[in-house]
Tab-separated table of C-alpha atoms in Angstrom:
chain	number	residue	atom	x	y	z
N	1	UNK	CA	20.351	72.498	-157.935
N	2	UNK	CA	18.410	72.370	-154.634
N	3	UNK	CA	19.468	75.929	-153.823
N	4	UNK	CA	18.208	77.217	-157.180
N	5	UNK	CA	14.809	75.523	-156.730
N	6	UNK	CA	14.532	76.846	-153.183
N	7	UNK	CA	15.216	80.370	-154.409
N	8	UNK	CA	12.516	80.007	-157.046
N	9	UNK	CA	10.003	78.783	-154.470
N	10	UNK	CA	10.921	81.656	-152.147
N	11	UNK	CA	10.480	84.122	-155.015
N	12	UNK	CA	7.006	82.769	-155.871
N	13	UNK	CA	5.933	82.920	-152.217
N	14	UNK	CA	7.318	86.456	-151.967
N	15	UNK	CA	5.333	87.573	-155.037
N	16	UNK	CA	2.167	85.986	-153.638
N	17	UNK	CA	2.564	87.953	-150.425
N	18	UNK	CA	3.331	91.198	-152.245
N	19	UNK	CA	0.450	91.010	-154.711
N	20	UNK	CA	-2.208	89.646	-152.362
N	21	UNK	CA	-1.615	91.666	-149.219
N	22	UNK	CA	-5.379	91.822	-148.662
N	23	UNK	CA	-5.762	88.012	-148.551
N	24	UNK	CA	-7.866	86.649	-145.705
N	25	UNK	CA	-6.254	86.002	-142.346
N	26	UNK	CA	-6.863	82.668	-140.603
N	27	UNK	CA	-9.669	83.876	-138.275
N	28	UNK	CA	-11.480	85.309	-141.298
N	29	UNK	CA	-11.089	82.030	-143.160
N	30	UNK	CA	-12.744	80.168	-140.307
N	31	UNK	CA	-15.688	82.579	-140.384
N	32	UNK	CA	-15.993	82.232	-144.157
N	33	UNK	CA	-16.014	78.429	-143.869
N	34	UNK	CA	-18.949	78.745	-141.501
N	35	UNK	CA	-20.683	81.065	-143.971
N	36	UNK	CA	-20.074	78.705	-146.898
N	37	UNK	CA	-21.611	75.841	-144.933
N	38	UNK	CA	-24.596	77.998	-143.949
N	39	UNK	CA	-24.996	79.153	-147.578
N	40	UNK	CA	-25.140	75.522	-148.746
N	41	UNK	CA	-27.544	74.339	-146.043
N	42	UNK	CA	-29.954	77.247	-146.417
N	43	UNK	CA	-30.122	77.143	-150.200
N	44	UNK	CA	-30.818	73.407	-150.137
N	45	UNK	CA	-33.565	73.787	-147.533
N	46	UNK	CA	-35.146	77.054	-148.704
N	47	UNK	CA	-34.987	76.929	-152.511
N	48	UNK	CA	-37.973	75.256	-154.161
N	49	UNK	CA	-35.706	73.145	-156.402
N	50	UNK	CA	-32.063	74.186	-156.120
N	51	UNK	CA	-30.725	71.536	-158.486
N	52	UNK	CA	-32.997	72.118	-161.459
N	53	UNK	CA	-30.026	73.132	-163.642
N	54	UNK	CA	-26.910	72.042	-161.743
N	55	UNK	CA	-26.180	68.665	-160.166
N	56	UNK	CA	-25.850	68.509	-156.397
N	57	UNK	CA	-22.368	66.948	-156.628
N	58	UNK	CA	-21.150	69.682	-158.977
N	59	UNK	CA	-22.538	72.404	-156.703
N	60	UNK	CA	-20.910	70.868	-153.625
N	61	UNK	CA	-17.573	70.448	-155.412
N	62	UNK	CA	-17.600	74.081	-156.555
N	63	UNK	CA	-18.224	75.126	-152.964
N	64	UNK	CA	-15.290	72.989	-151.760
N	65	UNK	CA	-13.103	74.604	-154.407
N	66	UNK	CA	-13.958	78.037	-153.004
N	67	UNK	CA	-13.154	76.848	-149.501
N	68	UNK	CA	-9.792	75.474	-150.663
N	69	UNK	CA	-8.950	78.825	-152.273
N	70	UNK	CA	-9.699	80.881	-149.153
N	71	UNK	CA	-6.006	81.354	-148.177
N	72	UNK	CA	-5.384	83.089	-151.509
N	73	UNK	CA	-8.535	85.204	-151.719
N	74	UNK	CA	-9.569	88.618	-150.485
N	75	UNK	CA	-13.016	89.184	-149.010
N	76	UNK	CA	-14.277	90.641	-152.287
N	77	UNK	CA	-12.875	87.709	-154.238
N	78	UNK	CA	-14.735	85.257	-151.997
N	79	UNK	CA	-17.940	87.158	-152.754
N	80	UNK	CA	-17.120	87.081	-156.478
N	81	UNK	CA	-16.592	83.311	-156.413
N	82	UNK	CA	-19.905	82.853	-154.594
N	83	UNK	CA	-21.600	85.075	-157.165
N	84	UNK	CA	-20.104	82.954	-159.939
N	85	UNK	CA	-21.342	79.741	-158.312
N	86	UNK	CA	-24.812	81.142	-157.604
N	87	UNK	CA	-25.223	82.065	-161.276
N	88	UNK	CA	-24.838	78.347	-162.097
N	89	UNK	CA	-28.183	77.707	-160.403
N	90	UNK	CA	-29.609	79.457	-163.474
N	91	UNK	CA	-32.593	81.301	-162.133
N	92	UNK	CA	-32.678	85.051	-161.872
N	93	UNK	CA	-34.116	85.117	-158.362
N	94	UNK	CA	-31.321	83.034	-156.811
N	95	UNK	CA	-28.576	85.608	-156.508
N	96	UNK	CA	-26.053	87.523	-154.426
N	97	UNK	CA	-27.246	91.130	-154.890
N	98	UNK	CA	-24.549	93.025	-152.898
N	99	UNK	CA	-27.130	94.697	-150.667
N	100	UNK	CA	-25.741	96.142	-147.434
N	101	UNK	CA	-22.123	95.583	-148.516
N	102	UNK	CA	-21.260	99.297	-148.688
N	103	UNK	CA	-19.420	98.863	-151.958
N	104	UNK	CA	-18.507	101.944	-154.002
N	105	UNK	CA	-19.896	102.938	-157.381
N	106	UNK	CA	-18.415	105.006	-160.174
N	107	UNK	CA	-20.647	108.070	-160.678
N	108	UNK	CA	-22.186	107.473	-164.070
N	109	UNK	CA	-24.871	105.244	-165.584
N	110	UNK	CA	-24.305	103.052	-168.639
N	111	UNK	CA	-26.742	101.624	-171.178
N	112	UNK	CA	-25.912	98.994	-173.788
N	113	UNK	CA	-26.996	100.113	-177.243
N	114	UNK	CA	-26.427	97.128	-179.523
N	115	UNK	CA	-23.020	96.380	-177.997
N	116	UNK	CA	-21.987	99.984	-177.348
N	117	UNK	CA	-21.903	101.072	-173.699
N	118	UNK	CA	-22.982	104.708	-173.573
N	119	UNK	CA	-23.080	107.086	-170.597
N	120	UNK	CA	-26.687	108.213	-170.100
N	121	UNK	CA	-26.370	109.993	-166.728
N	122	UNK	CA	-23.598	111.318	-164.505
N	123	UNK	CA	-22.635	113.778	-161.801
N	124	UNK	CA	-22.252	117.453	-162.812
N	125	UNK	CA	-18.463	117.057	-162.648
N	126	UNK	CA	-18.607	114.365	-165.324
N	127	UNK	CA	-21.153	116.035	-167.573
N	128	UNK	CA	-18.610	116.054	-170.410
N	129	UNK	CA	-18.867	112.265	-170.766
N	130	UNK	CA	-22.645	112.203	-171.284
N	131	UNK	CA	-23.267	110.266	-174.475
N	132	UNK	CA	-19.683	109.009	-174.636
N	133	UNK	CA	-18.930	105.375	-175.442
N	134	UNK	CA	-16.890	103.483	-172.837
N	135	UNK	CA	-14.037	101.611	-174.539
N	136	UNK	CA	-11.591	100.676	-171.746
N	137	UNK	CA	-11.093	100.549	-167.972
N	138	UNK	CA	-7.506	100.781	-166.700
N	139	UNK	CA	-6.373	100.033	-170.263
N	140	UNK	CA	-8.433	96.798	-170.332
N	141	UNK	CA	-10.582	96.497	-173.456
N	142	UNK	CA	-14.224	96.939	-172.504
N	143	UNK	CA	-15.331	93.709	-174.220
N	144	UNK	CA	-13.028	91.617	-172.036
N	145	UNK	CA	-14.147	93.517	-168.920
N	146	UNK	CA	-17.793	93.065	-169.848
N	147	UNK	CA	-17.274	89.327	-170.242
N	148	UNK	CA	-15.879	89.021	-166.707
N	149	UNK	CA	-18.627	91.117	-165.157
N	150	UNK	CA	-21.379	89.308	-167.094
N	151	UNK	CA	-20.384	86.002	-165.487
N	152	UNK	CA	-21.213	87.238	-161.969
N	153	UNK	CA	-24.019	89.802	-162.451
N	154	UNK	CA	-27.146	89.085	-160.392
N	155	UNK	CA	-30.822	88.861	-161.400
N	156	UNK	CA	-30.202	87.379	-164.831
N	157	UNK	CA	-32.735	85.216	-166.668
N	158	UNK	CA	-31.621	85.749	-170.257
N	159	UNK	CA	-29.462	87.797	-172.628
N	160	UNK	CA	-31.492	90.965	-172.093
N	161	UNK	CA	-31.292	91.025	-168.313
N	162	UNK	CA	-27.607	90.075	-168.557
N	163	UNK	CA	-26.645	93.088	-170.667
N	164	UNK	CA	-28.663	95.353	-168.370
N	165	UNK	CA	-27.166	94.001	-165.125
N	166	UNK	CA	-23.619	93.845	-166.519
N	167	UNK	CA	-23.811	97.552	-167.435
N	168	UNK	CA	-24.747	98.267	-163.796
N	169	UNK	CA	-22.089	96.034	-162.240
N	170	UNK	CA	-19.400	97.725	-164.332
N	171	UNK	CA	-19.867	100.638	-161.931
N	172	UNK	CA	-18.927	98.658	-158.798
N	173	UNK	CA	-15.369	99.606	-157.869
N	174	UNK	CA	-14.646	96.634	-155.584
N	175	UNK	CA	-15.873	94.105	-158.144
N	176	UNK	CA	-13.667	95.534	-160.882
N	177	UNK	CA	-10.707	95.364	-158.513
N	178	UNK	CA	-11.543	91.847	-157.322
N	179	UNK	CA	-11.840	90.637	-160.915
N	180	UNK	CA	-8.358	91.948	-161.652
N	181	UNK	CA	-9.585	94.669	-163.997
N	182	UNK	CA	-8.393	97.645	-161.946
N	183	UNK	CA	-5.367	98.266	-159.768
N	184	UNK	CA	-7.226	100.286	-157.134
N	185	UNK	CA	-10.581	99.604	-155.491
N	186	UNK	CA	-11.629	103.262	-155.262
N	187	UNK	CA	-10.056	105.107	-158.196
N	188	UNK	CA	-9.760	103.879	-161.792
N	189	UNK	CA	-8.968	105.191	-165.250
N	190	UNK	CA	-11.766	105.133	-167.812
N	191	UNK	CA	-11.314	105.669	-171.537
N	192	UNK	CA	-14.194	106.985	-173.609
N	193	UNK	CA	-14.831	107.671	-177.255
N	194	UNK	CA	-16.472	111.086	-177.492
N	195	UNK	CA	-18.271	112.562	-180.479
N	196	UNK	CA	-17.472	116.121	-181.462
N	197	UNK	CA	-18.744	118.432	-184.177
N	198	UNK	CA	-21.783	120.634	-184.750
N	199	UNK	CA	-25.056	119.529	-186.290
N	200	UNK	CA	-23.904	120.960	-189.630
N	201	UNK	CA	-20.646	119.030	-189.627
N	202	UNK	CA	-19.705	115.398	-189.757
N	203	UNK	CA	-18.982	114.206	-186.236
N	204	UNK	CA	-15.483	113.086	-185.369
N	205	UNK	CA	-14.507	110.699	-182.572
N	206	UNK	CA	-11.981	111.724	-179.936
N	207	UNK	CA	-10.545	109.584	-177.155
N	208	UNK	CA	-10.864	110.879	-173.608
N	209	UNK	CA	-9.115	109.160	-170.688
N	210	UNK	CA	-9.952	110.335	-167.189
N	211	UNK	CA	-9.373	109.160	-163.631
N	212	UNK	CA	-12.610	108.759	-161.690
N	213	UNK	CA	-13.181	108.403	-157.952
N	214	UNK	CA	-15.892	105.972	-156.804
N	215	UNK	CA	-18.718	107.213	-154.587
N	216	UNK	CA	-20.334	105.599	-151.559
N	217	UNK	CA	-23.180	103.127	-152.102
N	218	UNK	CA	-25.751	105.586	-150.764
N	219	UNK	CA	-24.908	108.051	-153.564
N	220	UNK	CA	-24.982	105.580	-156.448
N	221	UNK	CA	-28.152	107.120	-157.939
N	222	UNK	CA	-28.806	110.369	-156.081
N	223	UNK	CA	-25.531	111.915	-157.291
N	224	UNK	CA	-26.417	111.353	-160.962
N	225	UNK	CA	-28.256	114.603	-161.567
N	226	UNK	CA	-27.124	115.122	-165.180
N	227	UNK	CA	-28.817	113.060	-167.874
N	228	UNK	CA	-29.752	112.945	-171.526
N	229	UNK	CA	-33.070	114.758	-171.304
N	230	UNK	CA	-36.228	113.095	-172.508
N	231	UNK	CA	-38.195	115.493	-174.693
N	232	UNK	CA	-40.951	112.986	-175.454
N	233	UNK	CA	-44.583	114.129	-175.456
N	234	UNK	CA	-45.131	112.377	-172.116
N	235	UNK	CA	-43.419	114.054	-169.183
N	236	UNK	CA	-44.356	113.717	-165.572
N	237	UNK	CA	-46.979	116.365	-164.766
N	238	UNK	CA	-46.785	118.538	-161.649
N	239	UNK	CA	-47.630	116.854	-158.357
N	240	UNK	CA	-50.606	119.163	-157.979
N	241	UNK	CA	-52.388	117.064	-160.603
N	242	UNK	CA	-52.307	113.984	-158.352
N	243	UNK	CA	-54.478	112.795	-155.535
N	244	UNK	CA	-52.334	109.690	-155.080
N	245	UNK	CA	-48.931	109.093	-156.561
N	246	UNK	CA	-45.394	107.972	-155.853
N	247	UNK	CA	-42.071	108.743	-157.493
N	248	UNK	CA	-42.304	105.432	-159.319
N	249	UNK	CA	-45.992	105.109	-160.232
N	250	UNK	CA	-47.802	107.945	-161.957
N	251	UNK	CA	-50.067	108.816	-164.862
N	252	UNK	CA	-50.525	111.565	-167.398
N	253	UNK	CA	-53.678	112.276	-169.374
N	254	UNK	CA	-52.829	113.428	-172.902
N	255	UNK	CA	-56.094	115.024	-173.938
N	256	UNK	CA	-54.898	115.973	-177.415
N	257	UNK	CA	-54.319	112.316	-178.238
N	258	UNK	CA	-57.071	110.919	-176.019
N	259	UNK	CA	-54.473	108.766	-174.237
N	260	UNK	CA	-53.998	107.718	-170.628
N	261	UNK	CA	-50.297	107.038	-170.059
N	262	UNK	CA	-49.303	105.119	-166.895
N	263	UNK	CA	-45.644	104.983	-165.886
N	264	UNK	CA	-45.190	101.892	-163.699
N	265	UNK	CA	-41.610	101.669	-162.387
N	266	UNK	CA	-42.143	100.072	-158.966
N	267	UNK	CA	-44.907	98.254	-157.112
N	268	UNK	CA	-46.554	100.058	-154.172
N	269	UNK	CA	-48.420	98.171	-151.475
N	270	UNK	CA	-51.934	96.934	-152.177
N	271	UNK	CA	-53.787	99.818	-150.517
N	272	UNK	CA	-51.834	102.482	-152.395
N	273	UNK	CA	-52.327	100.627	-155.667
N	274	UNK	CA	-56.068	100.441	-155.012
N	275	UNK	CA	-56.238	104.195	-154.412
N	276	UNK	CA	-54.092	104.970	-157.456
N	277	UNK	CA	-56.089	102.628	-159.708
N	278	UNK	CA	-59.427	104.104	-158.660
N	279	UNK	CA	-58.159	107.604	-159.388
N	280	UNK	CA	-56.913	106.588	-162.834
N	281	UNK	CA	-60.239	104.924	-163.602
N	282	UNK	CA	-62.131	108.071	-162.575
N	283	UNK	CA	-59.992	110.283	-164.836
N	284	UNK	CA	-60.487	107.883	-167.760
N	285	UNK	CA	-64.256	107.847	-167.263
N	286	UNK	CA	-64.565	111.614	-166.754
N	287	UNK	CA	-62.648	112.288	-169.977
N	288	UNK	CA	-63.964	109.329	-171.995
N	289	UNK	CA	-60.413	108.234	-172.777
N	290	UNK	CA	-60.199	105.624	-175.531
N	291	UNK	CA	-56.480	104.740	-175.600
N	292	UNK	CA	-54.325	103.284	-172.825
N	293	UNK	CA	-50.520	102.939	-172.470
N	294	UNK	CA	-48.821	101.163	-169.551
N	295	UNK	CA	-45.041	101.523	-169.400
N	296	UNK	CA	-43.159	98.671	-167.675
N	297	UNK	CA	-39.756	99.381	-169.240
N	298	UNK	CA	-38.080	100.415	-165.978
N	299	UNK	CA	-39.789	97.979	-163.621
N	300	UNK	CA	-37.687	95.220	-161.997
N	301	UNK	CA	-40.624	93.640	-160.188
N	302	UNK	CA	-42.472	93.332	-156.908
N	303	UNK	CA	-45.802	91.683	-156.088
N	304	UNK	CA	-47.526	90.559	-159.268
N	305	UNK	CA	-50.904	90.353	-157.483
N	306	UNK	CA	-50.693	94.071	-156.677
N	307	UNK	CA	-50.352	94.688	-160.407
N	308	UNK	CA	-53.599	92.821	-160.961
N	309	UNK	CA	-55.413	95.421	-158.839
N	310	UNK	CA	-54.616	97.973	-161.545
N	311	UNK	CA	-55.762	95.588	-164.290
N	312	UNK	CA	-59.055	95.027	-162.469
N	313	UNK	CA	-59.835	98.745	-162.193
N	314	UNK	CA	-58.787	99.511	-165.771
N	315	UNK	CA	-61.066	96.753	-167.030
N	316	UNK	CA	-64.049	98.736	-165.699
N	317	UNK	CA	-63.388	101.607	-168.143
N	318	UNK	CA	-65.942	101.201	-170.931
N	319	UNK	CA	-64.582	104.150	-172.937
N	320	UNK	CA	-61.325	102.335	-173.742
N	321	UNK	CA	-61.232	100.777	-177.221
N	322	UNK	CA	-60.322	97.345	-175.913
N	323	UNK	CA	-60.025	95.795	-179.351
N	324	UNK	CA	-56.955	97.649	-180.560
N	325	UNK	CA	-55.994	100.621	-178.375
N	326	UNK	CA	-54.226	99.157	-175.328
N	327	UNK	CA	-50.420	99.020	-175.252
N	328	UNK	CA	-47.924	97.667	-172.727
N	329	UNK	CA	-44.328	98.810	-173.163
N	330	UNK	CA	-41.618	96.342	-172.138
N	331	UNK	CA	-37.808	96.054	-172.222
N	332	UNK	CA	-34.681	94.501	-170.747
N	333	UNK	CA	-35.400	95.856	-167.262
N	334	UNK	CA	-38.909	94.345	-167.232
N	335	UNK	CA	-38.334	91.534	-164.770
N	336	UNK	CA	-40.087	89.272	-162.275
N	337	UNK	CA	-43.559	90.573	-161.327
N	338	UNK	CA	-43.389	93.345	-163.942
N	339	UNK	CA	-42.737	90.754	-166.638
N	340	UNK	CA	-45.545	88.584	-165.240
N	341	UNK	CA	-47.956	91.520	-165.257
N	342	UNK	CA	-46.997	92.417	-168.810
N	343	UNK	CA	-47.790	88.856	-169.908
N	344	UNK	CA	-51.083	88.875	-167.998
N	345	UNK	CA	-52.078	92.321	-169.284
N	346	UNK	CA	-51.522	91.030	-172.802
N	347	UNK	CA	-54.220	88.442	-172.122
N	348	UNK	CA	-56.515	90.182	-169.631
N	349	UNK	CA	-56.504	93.632	-171.273
N	350	UNK	CA	-55.957	92.478	-174.867
N	351	UNK	CA	-52.817	94.643	-174.896
N	352	UNK	CA	-50.139	94.759	-177.557
N	353	UNK	CA	-46.605	94.484	-176.194
N	354	UNK	CA	-44.212	97.048	-177.654
N	355	UNK	CA	-40.444	97.458	-177.172
N	356	UNK	CA	-37.710	94.852	-176.776
N	357	UNK	CA	-37.921	91.392	-175.120
N	358	UNK	CA	-38.205	91.257	-171.352
N	359	UNK	CA	-35.283	90.563	-169.050
N	360	UNK	CA	-37.431	88.069	-167.135
N	361	UNK	CA	-38.457	84.559	-168.151
N	362	UNK	CA	-42.221	83.833	-168.227
N	363	UNK	CA	-41.834	80.260	-167.034
N	364	UNK	CA	-39.425	79.391	-164.263
N	365	UNK	CA	-38.451	79.771	-160.618
N	366	UNK	CA	-39.492	83.091	-159.087
N	367	UNK	CA	-41.024	84.703	-155.970
N	368	UNK	CA	-37.927	85.695	-154.033
N	369	UNK	CA	-36.982	84.905	-150.450
N	370	UNK	CA	-33.711	85.814	-148.751
N	371	UNK	CA	-31.368	85.101	-145.864
N	372	UNK	CA	-28.073	86.497	-144.565
N	373	UNK	CA	-24.799	84.699	-144.020
N	374	UNK	CA	-24.163	84.922	-140.251
N	375	UNK	CA	-20.597	86.270	-140.285
N	376	UNK	CA	-20.156	88.278	-143.476
N	377	UNK	CA	-23.711	89.616	-143.549
N	378	UNK	CA	-23.892	88.789	-147.264
N	379	UNK	CA	-27.498	88.625	-148.523
N	380	UNK	CA	-28.503	85.537	-150.506
N	381	UNK	CA	-31.794	85.436	-152.418
N	382	UNK	CA	-33.572	82.303	-153.623
N	383	UNK	CA	-36.713	81.212	-155.462
N	384	UNK	CA	-39.758	79.965	-153.529
N	385	UNK	CA	-42.231	79.273	-156.341
N	386	UNK	CA	-42.477	78.100	-159.936
N	387	UNK	CA	-44.600	80.136	-162.349
N	388	UNK	CA	-45.762	78.983	-165.772
N	389	UNK	CA	-46.970	81.934	-167.830
N	390	UNK	CA	-46.065	80.474	-171.192
N	391	UNK	CA	-46.368	77.017	-172.711
N	392	UNK	CA	-43.142	77.348	-174.693
N	393	UNK	CA	-39.636	77.261	-173.227
N	394	UNK	CA	-38.658	80.798	-174.179
N	395	UNK	CA	-36.518	82.635	-171.629
N	396	UNK	CA	-38.237	85.939	-172.433
N	397	UNK	CA	-41.519	87.504	-173.450
N	398	UNK	CA	-41.210	88.815	-176.964
N	399	UNK	CA	-43.045	91.999	-177.944
N	400	UNK	CA	-45.754	92.026	-180.575
N	401	UNK	CA	-44.031	95.089	-182.007
N	402	UNK	CA	-40.229	94.924	-181.716
N	403	UNK	CA	-38.611	98.344	-181.284
N	404	UNK	CA	-35.131	98.181	-179.768
N	405	UNK	CA	-33.452	101.090	-177.941
N	406	UNK	CA	-31.706	103.225	-180.535
N	407	UNK	CA	-28.801	105.543	-179.735
N	408	UNK	CA	-29.639	107.838	-182.652
N	409	UNK	CA	-32.877	108.836	-180.922
N	410	UNK	CA	-31.668	108.681	-177.336
N	411	UNK	CA	-28.861	111.173	-177.925
N	412	UNK	CA	-31.487	113.639	-179.153
N	413	UNK	CA	-33.542	113.116	-175.995
N	414	UNK	CA	-36.271	111.242	-177.856
N	415	UNK	CA	-38.222	108.179	-176.732
N	416	UNK	CA	-38.840	106.634	-180.130
N	417	UNK	CA	-40.696	103.616	-178.684
N	418	UNK	CA	-43.258	105.840	-176.987
N	419	UNK	CA	-43.438	108.056	-180.072
N	420	UNK	CA	-44.379	105.021	-182.164
N	421	UNK	CA	-47.125	104.009	-179.727
N	422	UNK	CA	-48.587	107.515	-179.594
N	423	UNK	CA	-48.781	107.690	-183.376
N	424	UNK	CA	-50.064	104.155	-183.956
N	425	UNK	CA	-53.612	103.997	-185.291
N	426	UNK	CA	-54.396	100.883	-183.298
N	427	UNK	CA	-55.285	98.459	-186.058
N	428	UNK	CA	-54.350	94.947	-185.020
């Protein structure tokens, strides 16, 4: 009897060694213990109110559980467990964002259209999957994979930021491997549902399974040169039309519709914003523009006070019909300072919010600080302030006009939210 039990124990130990060959060695475990202690100490001392949603005892016990599991974990799995714990703090600015980790990304971009994950950009080599619906990774059903990834995704305040971040984290090769989704941490098999058929025929759905190699972190966006083209009436004008501009903050005057459109994807520094805002104001005044659109749909945040520089300059434009012709476009990516500015523009500029709810919460812990764990170099972010931009307890800012992203328009290269705004007659 003893011999049989011993053989079983030996077999279990043997399997553990075989299937976790990347588990931490003892020196690494010691370094991780130091990092876990530093993580705990720094979050307690730096966060404005770390235990606003989780009890201190529960947090400490979860950290001890991670430490006890170290002999059985790989480096990536330790990071995953820390990501899982950090999410329990329940504020979108207290995160583990994977910066400087040199992880690898699969070379396509996904967007969640009402539960369907569609490919909206890719490398030229993967152009054939543009528009395809992802249904499995290494034969794992995409819903089960999405559930695992959603539990660890960073910068999440609500359902809308969660579905946005989860779609991004599905691209991280090491995370998929560490979560047990894939067998390899560089190459995986993806299964897509692809539409086929001409415009005069009823489309049919075909299944396409392909093996894809992950790219280096530095190429995660630059390699995605193929995309579903946007044929909306507002395209970025040539650089020659600008006195001041960046790749992520620009404007376009649509004279035919008497509209000033401002695309606001990232926050510049204060001096650049001042220069940009003055130029926009001058163009509005010279052309007696009456309608104004500010697009925050792709803005994850920055310095909300820099955004107020733009609001101040725009407020000087007497030609704008301030009663009913100012629009701010928002969506799931509208987070942190961008979400704050959208809420403030609604009040300061009498703007109507159009699109889907924001990914950021108007009242809660924000204003991000960060530190690094001394041994692993893992970046930890935390909240330094508490902002109250709404009297209710909603975890999002809801638009005045709800228009959700719609695959039927996107696949045709149309921005139906912007189309609605351009055609609206402005009667509140």
